[in-house]
Amino acid sequence: MKTLLNIISNHPSGTLTGEILLHLPIPFAFLDWNGKLIWKNDFFSDKLFEFDVSKEASFIFEIFPTLDRARWGMLQSSLSELETVKITERIGDSQKKSHSIEIFLQPIRSEEASGVLLCFQSLEDQKELEGIRLLQNEVLESVATGKPISLIMDILCRRVESLATDVLCSVLLVDAGGRLHPCAGPSIPKVFSDAIENLPIGPKTGSCGTSAYRGEPVEVVDIETDPLWEDYKDLALPLNLRACWSTPIKLRDGRVRGTFALYYREPRGASDFHRKMVAACVHLCSLALEHEENQQQIHQLAFYDSLTGLANRNLFKDRANRLISQIKPGMSSIAFIFLDLDRFKTVNDSLGHNTGDLLLKKIAKRLLLCIKPDDTLARLGGDEFLILVPDTNETGVQTLTEKILENIQENVFLDGNEFQTSASIGISMAPNDATDVETLLKYADVAMYRAKAEGRNTFRFYQSEMNEHATARLRMESELRKALVQNEFEVYYQPQVDIRKNSIHGVESLIRWKHPQWGLISPMNFIPVAEDSGLIGAIDFWVLENSLKQWRAWNDSGIMIPNVSVNLSVSDFSGSTLIEKIDDLLKKYSVPAGVLTLEITESLMMEDKPELISTFHHLHKLGVQLSLDDFGTGYSSLTYLQKYPMNELKLDRSFVNALSRNTKADRALINAMIQLGTAFEYRIIAEGVEKVEQLEYLWEKSCYIIQGYYFSKPLPATELITWLRDFSTQP
Ligand code: C2E
Ligand code: CA
Ligand code: CA
């Protein structure tokens, strides 16, 4: 045999190599020049058996009765010329089993062997194969042209049934929860399909449910007696379904996504042809289903946000465009709601992105609960959400927005932490504000910024002057970027006086911006811009360094300032290097840590973050003092304060101001705060003291450290020296 294969593979006219011949399901044999069989492959023997020809046949004439010795003799002349010969003959003895077949004869004459290689093919087989090939083409074309899966499966079933008239074909889909859903089955009775709908797959669920469950073909040749059909035969038998062969349809990753089944009207097994057809069809089904899943994934990626599953910007814009194109005069409005979470960056930076993602998912769920089915909720990325509300008016949007703000404010529990979230919302309306999506989105964004600037946790409708404001803001941001490099900042110092000792307690560093064209700009105006644009870190660091450098200069010239207070913003705490930076600066200018007080506003501590608490404790250990600025304006709950190692409370200016109003309620409040602070052993500083009666009242209530215009406005470093000299020479 080996030599034979060598000959074939080396033969100049041979196109098939020996290796391939061995594995091809084609019957072939080798004959000598007299037509005697020298060798045949297994497939050849199988075919002889199928065609009812004795396996013992030793001459070609015994196999093909029409190919007798006389014809062989005539063929031999062509063969001796080494030509390939193709003839059509019949095979089989009895008339009943006779088949038309095509025979190929390949003469071989070499040193190792001499004779004729023969192979043949049944023309009926060929016709069947051609049928399957056409079916394949048709289905593949339907897949490629994006026809719906149920239609593709229907085409497939109808083709199968026309190729094999004795079968009923069915395709079921299996969902992720392991339930069956009829997809196609043009000849399957409707009562039967209806009964299968939503049936869970299982180890004893007819042929299909079982094959899906096992992940392998299940061939039931008699439904009446097979235990797999015990629970379902009463349904099948009256409909004349007697046998069923089901094959699972698997995707590339091994998941069973459906079943392909042939039903018979009599108890029987599948024919050879049916098997070939099923093999081809199951492959087609899995291709089609795989394609469908891919399409869905592509669609999902293109139009949905992967984190929350909400619509993305594309889908939002698509829907908005469609709505806007349908606007007619006199119609109600379309609202664009732009929502941005407040202080989300702090959560993300301090608790990590995973927790941030979890928070976003929770917020998405809450928002979904607030909107109607016709509204579109989208996530733009980050902590920005959009809601498109068709058919509404200002009152309607306002009601919705208030509901959203209320819902978002409810506490969130994540990783064992409790959060209070809030959001700022901007709204634009079509067609009033604009009639193109880009502009409407921009306006809603501008209005959202206004809501942020005006205290957060609120909403604003777009107004035309906001746009100018937004432009001015952008301008300020770009000017701010230059200000540090161009040295436009200066630190002013406001004295804090200990009225018991009549001496200086310390100074608060307050930044000033002298813009070459705009003049002096209040930190109230530019600090929020610096915070939003991420510039605040560099600015605060600059103030800190200059304040320490100044303290060193004072100290070197014999001016003793016991304390320097510097303001820090929330975002200064989000990085991990704050402690090292402060430590480095203290060393660089040889400032004892106890001289430095860091002022932080209440909002920072509202959120209960372990990382922040640990930063505070580190700073405390370093010897740096910590002060709670604007005390009383935020949550004023001392319970969270206890977790932080604070040294000082600064009573907000608004309370000191209220003292002049002289109402009982205001006084009661300030008394309570001083008492509370004293009880916790905090140092208490009153800010914004302007009038002598305020000073006297505070003295009476044992608040002795005073900062305010009563003593001095914030001053440039040199003027502070003059002030100090005057102050210390006062009687
Ligand atoms: P703040 O920390 O509450 O600072 C006290 C503010 O009250 C200062 O305003 C000060 O000039 C003003 N003030 C002091 N005494 C009186 C008074 O008797 N009457 C009145 N009407 N006002 C008084 P300023 O300097 O305009 O700063 C405003 C805010 O800007 C500060 O409020 C602080 O939150 C922020 N800020 C200033 N410098 C910095 C800085 O370097 N970094 C950061 N992050 N924020 C700063
Ligand atoms: Ca302050
Ligand atoms: Ca303050």
CSV table of C-alpha atoms in Angstrom, one decimal, residues 337-343 401 405 422-427 443-463 466 469-470 473 528 532:
chain,number,residue,atom,x,y,z
A,337,ILE,CA,-31.4,67.6,31.2
A,338,PHE,CA,-27.7,67.5,31.9
A,339,LEU,CA,-26.8,66.0,35.3
A,340,ASP,CA,-23.3,66.0,36.8
A,341,LEU,CA,-22.6,64.5,40.2
A,342,ASP,CA,-21.1,66.8,42.8
A,343,ARG,CA,-17.6,65.9,44.0
A,401,THR,CA,-35.7,67.5,38.3
A,405,LEU,CA,-32.3,65.6,43.1
A,422,SER,CA,-25.8,65.2,45.2
A,423,ALA,CA,-25.9,66.4,41.7
A,424,SER,CA,-26.1,69.7,39.8
A,425,ILE,CA,-28.5,69.9,36.9
A,426,GLY,CA,-28.8,72.1,33.8
A,427,ILE,CA,-31.7,72.2,31.5
A,443,TYR,CA,-26.7,75.1,26.7
A,444,ALA,CA,-27.7,72.4,29.1
A,445,ASP,CA,-24.0,72.0,30.1
A,446,VAL,CA,-23.7,75.8,30.6
A,447,ALA,CA,-26.8,75.8,32.8
A,448,MET,CA,-25.4,72.8,34.8
A,449,TYR,CA,-22.2,74.8,35.4
A,450,ARG,CA,-24.3,77.6,36.7
A,451,ALA,CA,-26.1,75.2,39.1
A,452,LYS,CA,-22.7,74.1,40.3
A,453,ALA,CA,-21.4,77.6,40.8
A,454,GLU,CA,-24.5,78.5,42.7
A,455,GLY,CA,-24.0,76.0,45.4
A,456,ARG,CA,-24.4,72.6,43.8
A,457,ASN,CA,-27.3,70.1,44.6
A,458,THR,CA,-29.6,72.3,42.5
A,459,PHE,CA,-30.8,72.9,38.9
A,460,ARG,CA,-30.9,75.8,36.5
A,461,PHE,CA,-32.7,76.4,33.3
A,462,TYR,CA,-30.6,77.8,30.5
A,463,GLN,CA,-30.7,81.5,30.0
A,466,MET,CA,-25.3,82.2,30.9
A,469,HIS,CA,-20.9,83.9,31.7
A,470,ALA,CA,-19.6,80.5,30.5
A,473,ARG,CA,-15.3,81.5,32.8
A,528,PRO,CA,-14.1,78.0,42.3
A,532,ASP,CA,-13.1,73.0,38.8
